[in-house]
Coordinates of N, CA and C in Angstrom, one line a residue:
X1 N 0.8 -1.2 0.0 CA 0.0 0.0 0.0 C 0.9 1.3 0.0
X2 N 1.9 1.0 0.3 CA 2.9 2.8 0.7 C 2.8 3.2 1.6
X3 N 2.2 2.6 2.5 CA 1.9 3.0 4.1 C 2.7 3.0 5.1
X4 N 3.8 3.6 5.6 CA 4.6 3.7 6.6 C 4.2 2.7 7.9
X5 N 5.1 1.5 7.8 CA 5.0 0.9 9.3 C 6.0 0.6 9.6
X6 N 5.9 -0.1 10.5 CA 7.8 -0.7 11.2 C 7.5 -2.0 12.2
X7 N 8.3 -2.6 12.3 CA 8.2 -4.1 12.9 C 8.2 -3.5 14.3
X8 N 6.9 -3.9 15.3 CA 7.4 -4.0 16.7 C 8.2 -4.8 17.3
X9 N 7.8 -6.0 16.7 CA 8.7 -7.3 17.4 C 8.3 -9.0 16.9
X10 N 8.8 -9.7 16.4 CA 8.6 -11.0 16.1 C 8.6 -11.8 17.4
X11 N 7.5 -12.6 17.3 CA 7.6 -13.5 18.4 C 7.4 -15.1 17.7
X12 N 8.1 -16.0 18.7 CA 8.1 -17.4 18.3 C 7.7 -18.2 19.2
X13 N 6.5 -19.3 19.5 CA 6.1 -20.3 20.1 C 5.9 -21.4 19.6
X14 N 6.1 -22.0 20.6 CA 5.2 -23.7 20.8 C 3.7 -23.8 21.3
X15 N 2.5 -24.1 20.7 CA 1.8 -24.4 21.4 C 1.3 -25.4 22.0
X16 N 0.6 -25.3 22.7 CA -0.1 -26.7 23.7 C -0.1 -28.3 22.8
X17 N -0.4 -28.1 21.7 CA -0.5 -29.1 20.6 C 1.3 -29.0 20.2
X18 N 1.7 -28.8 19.9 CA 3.2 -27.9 19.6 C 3.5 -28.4 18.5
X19 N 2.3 -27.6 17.6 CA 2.5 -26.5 16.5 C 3.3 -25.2 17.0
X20 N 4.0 -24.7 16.1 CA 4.9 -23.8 16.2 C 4.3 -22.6 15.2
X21 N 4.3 -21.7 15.8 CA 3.6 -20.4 15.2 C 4.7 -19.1 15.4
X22 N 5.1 -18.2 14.4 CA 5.5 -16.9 14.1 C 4.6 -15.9 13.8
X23 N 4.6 -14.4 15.2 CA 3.9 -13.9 15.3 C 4.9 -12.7 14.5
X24 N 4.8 -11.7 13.8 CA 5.7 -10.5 13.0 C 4.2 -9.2 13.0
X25 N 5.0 -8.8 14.6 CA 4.0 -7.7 14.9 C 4.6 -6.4 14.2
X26 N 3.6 -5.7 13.4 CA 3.6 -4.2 12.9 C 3.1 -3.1 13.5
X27 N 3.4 -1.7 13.4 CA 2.6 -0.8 13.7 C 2.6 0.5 12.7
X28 N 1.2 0.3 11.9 CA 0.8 1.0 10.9 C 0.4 2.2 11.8
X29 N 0.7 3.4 11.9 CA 0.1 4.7 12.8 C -1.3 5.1 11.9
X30 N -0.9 5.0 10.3 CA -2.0 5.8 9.6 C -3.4 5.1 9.6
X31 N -3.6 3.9 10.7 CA -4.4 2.8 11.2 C -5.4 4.0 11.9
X32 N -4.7 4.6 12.2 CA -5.5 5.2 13.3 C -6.3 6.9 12.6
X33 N -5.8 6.7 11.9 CA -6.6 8.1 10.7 C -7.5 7.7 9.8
X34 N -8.2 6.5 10.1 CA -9.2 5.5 9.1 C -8.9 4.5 8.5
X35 N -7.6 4.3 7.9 CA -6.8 3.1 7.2 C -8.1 2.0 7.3
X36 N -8.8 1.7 6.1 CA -9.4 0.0 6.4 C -8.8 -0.6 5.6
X37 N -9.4 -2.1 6.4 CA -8.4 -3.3 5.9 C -8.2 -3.2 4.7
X38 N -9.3 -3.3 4.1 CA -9.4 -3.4 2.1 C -8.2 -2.8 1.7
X39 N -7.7 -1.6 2.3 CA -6.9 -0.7 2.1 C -5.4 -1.1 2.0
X40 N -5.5 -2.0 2.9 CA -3.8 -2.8 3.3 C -4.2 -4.3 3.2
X41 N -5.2 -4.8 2.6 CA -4.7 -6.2 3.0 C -3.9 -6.9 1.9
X42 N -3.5 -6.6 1.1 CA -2.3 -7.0 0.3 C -1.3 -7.0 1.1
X43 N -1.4 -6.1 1.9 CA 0.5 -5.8 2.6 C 1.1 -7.3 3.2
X44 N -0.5 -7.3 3.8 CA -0.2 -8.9 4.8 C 0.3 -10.0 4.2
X45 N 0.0 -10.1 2.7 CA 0.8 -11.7 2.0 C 2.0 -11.2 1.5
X46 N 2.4 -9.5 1.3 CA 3.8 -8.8 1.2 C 5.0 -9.1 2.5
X47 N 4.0 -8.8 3.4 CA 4.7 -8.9 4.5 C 5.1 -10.6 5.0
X48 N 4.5 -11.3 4.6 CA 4.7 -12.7 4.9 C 5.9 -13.1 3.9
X49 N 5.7 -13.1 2.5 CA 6.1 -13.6 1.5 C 8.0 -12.5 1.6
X50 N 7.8 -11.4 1.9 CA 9.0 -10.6 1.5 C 9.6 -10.5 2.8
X51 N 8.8 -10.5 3.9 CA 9.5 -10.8 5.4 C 10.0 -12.1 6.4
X52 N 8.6 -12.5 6.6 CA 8.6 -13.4 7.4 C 9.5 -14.7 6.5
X53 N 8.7 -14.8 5.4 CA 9.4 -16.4 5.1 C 11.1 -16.0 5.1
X54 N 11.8 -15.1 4.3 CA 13.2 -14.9 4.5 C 13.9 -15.2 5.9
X55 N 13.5 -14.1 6.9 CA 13.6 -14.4 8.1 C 13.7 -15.6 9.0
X56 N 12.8 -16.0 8.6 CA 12.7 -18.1 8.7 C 13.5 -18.8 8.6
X57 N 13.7 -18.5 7.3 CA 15.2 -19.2 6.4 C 16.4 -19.3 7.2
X58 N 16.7 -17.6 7.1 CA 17.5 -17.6 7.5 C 18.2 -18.1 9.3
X59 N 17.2 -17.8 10.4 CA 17.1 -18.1 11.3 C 17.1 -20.0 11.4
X60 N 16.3 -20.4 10.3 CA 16.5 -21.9 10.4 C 15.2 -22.3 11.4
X61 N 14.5 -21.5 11.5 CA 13.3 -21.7 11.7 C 11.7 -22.5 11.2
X62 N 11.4 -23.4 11.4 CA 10.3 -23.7 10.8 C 9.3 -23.8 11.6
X63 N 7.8 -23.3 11.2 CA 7.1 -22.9 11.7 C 5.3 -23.5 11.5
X64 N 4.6 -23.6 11.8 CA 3.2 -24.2 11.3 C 2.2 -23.1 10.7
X65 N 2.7 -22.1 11.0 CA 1.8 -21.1 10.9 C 2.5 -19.7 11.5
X66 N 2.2 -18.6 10.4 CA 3.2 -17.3 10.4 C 1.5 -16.2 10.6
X67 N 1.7 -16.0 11.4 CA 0.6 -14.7 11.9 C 1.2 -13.3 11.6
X68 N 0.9 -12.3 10.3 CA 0.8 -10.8 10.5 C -0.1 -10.1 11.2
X69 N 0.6 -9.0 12.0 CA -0.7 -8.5 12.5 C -0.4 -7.0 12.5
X70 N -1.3 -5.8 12.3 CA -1.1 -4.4 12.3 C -1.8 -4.0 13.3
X71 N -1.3 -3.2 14.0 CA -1.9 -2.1 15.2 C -1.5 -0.3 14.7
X72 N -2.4 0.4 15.1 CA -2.4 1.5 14.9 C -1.1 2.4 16.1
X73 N -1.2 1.6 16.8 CA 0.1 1.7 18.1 C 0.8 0.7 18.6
X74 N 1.7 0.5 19.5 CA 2.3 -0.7 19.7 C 1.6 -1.0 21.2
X75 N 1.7 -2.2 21.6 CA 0.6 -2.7 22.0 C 1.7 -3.7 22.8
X76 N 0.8 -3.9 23.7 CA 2.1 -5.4 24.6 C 1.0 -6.9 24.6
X77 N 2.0 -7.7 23.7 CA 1.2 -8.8 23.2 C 0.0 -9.5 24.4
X78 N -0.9 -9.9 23.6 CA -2.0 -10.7 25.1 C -2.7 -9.8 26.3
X79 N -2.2 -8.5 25.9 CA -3.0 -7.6 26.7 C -4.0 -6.7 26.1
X80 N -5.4 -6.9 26.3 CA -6.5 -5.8 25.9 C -6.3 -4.9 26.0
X81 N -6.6 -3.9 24.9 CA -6.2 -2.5 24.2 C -7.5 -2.4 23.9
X82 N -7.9 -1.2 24.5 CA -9.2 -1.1 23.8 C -9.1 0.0 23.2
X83 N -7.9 0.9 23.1 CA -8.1 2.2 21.9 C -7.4 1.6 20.9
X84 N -6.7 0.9 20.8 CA -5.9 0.0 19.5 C -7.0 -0.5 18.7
X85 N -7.0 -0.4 17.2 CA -7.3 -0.6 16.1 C -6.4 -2.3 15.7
X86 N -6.3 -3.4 15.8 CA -5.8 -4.2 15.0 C -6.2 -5.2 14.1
X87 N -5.7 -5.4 13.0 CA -5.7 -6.3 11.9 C -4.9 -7.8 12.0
X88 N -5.5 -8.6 11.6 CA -4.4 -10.3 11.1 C -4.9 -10.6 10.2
X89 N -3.9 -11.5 9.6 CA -3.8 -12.6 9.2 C -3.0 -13.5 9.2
X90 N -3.7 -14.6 9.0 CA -2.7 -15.5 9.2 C -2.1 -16.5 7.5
X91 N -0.8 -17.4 7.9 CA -0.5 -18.1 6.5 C -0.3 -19.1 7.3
X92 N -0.1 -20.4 6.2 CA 0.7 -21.2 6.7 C 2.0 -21.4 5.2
X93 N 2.8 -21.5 6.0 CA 3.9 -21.8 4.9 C 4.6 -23.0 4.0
X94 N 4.0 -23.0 3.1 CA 4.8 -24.0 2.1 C 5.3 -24.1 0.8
X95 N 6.3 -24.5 0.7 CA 7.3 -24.4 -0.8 C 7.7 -23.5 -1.2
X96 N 7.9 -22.2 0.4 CA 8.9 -20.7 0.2 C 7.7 -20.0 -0.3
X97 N 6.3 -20.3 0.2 CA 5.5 -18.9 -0.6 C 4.2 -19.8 0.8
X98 N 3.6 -18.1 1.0 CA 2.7 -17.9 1.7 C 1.6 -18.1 1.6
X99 N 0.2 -19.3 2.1 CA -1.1 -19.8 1.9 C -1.8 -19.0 3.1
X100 N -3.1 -18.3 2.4 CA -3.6 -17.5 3.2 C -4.4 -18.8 4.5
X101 N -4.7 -18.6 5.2 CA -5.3 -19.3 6.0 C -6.4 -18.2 6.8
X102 N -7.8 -18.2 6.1 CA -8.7 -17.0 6.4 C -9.3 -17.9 7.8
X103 N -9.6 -16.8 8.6 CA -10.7 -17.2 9.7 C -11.2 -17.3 10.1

């Protein structure tokens, strides 16, 4: 979209079942001046496909599932925000390219 954001922070788990999930948290500010999804949701298979999967690679990481997500501000994971604005999506990754996985 051309939208000014910046990585807050990638996070990596195991879960209960232990699937392994990559979380590549953003913060889009112009989120908070109207921005709708329609508007950005390309970014999210940009951001997966041109970010996250590299990153992966490189790290030697494999993962079940790569979560994008945009906030209008940065936000401390698992904690309710009730003036935050945020977006996801999620992929799962296979063959070096990103499958949307809607929900």
């Amino acid at each position: 979209s051309g939208n000014y954001l910046y990585l807050q922070e990638i996070l990596l788990e195991t879960r209960d079942d232990s699937s392994r999930v990559a979380r590549f948290r953003y913060v889009m500010p112009l989120i908070r001046q109207g921005v709708e999804f329609g508007e950005i949701e390309a970014d999210f298979f940009h951001l997966c496909i041109g970010v996250a999967v590299p990153y992966l690679a490189v790290e030697g990481e494999e993962v079940d599932q790569v979560i994008i997500s945009m906030a209008d501000r940065d936000t401390d994971f698992g904690v309710i925000n009730t003036l935050a604005t945020q977006f996801f999506e999620a992929f799962s990754v296979q063959d070096g390219t990103c499958i949307w996985e809607g929900f």
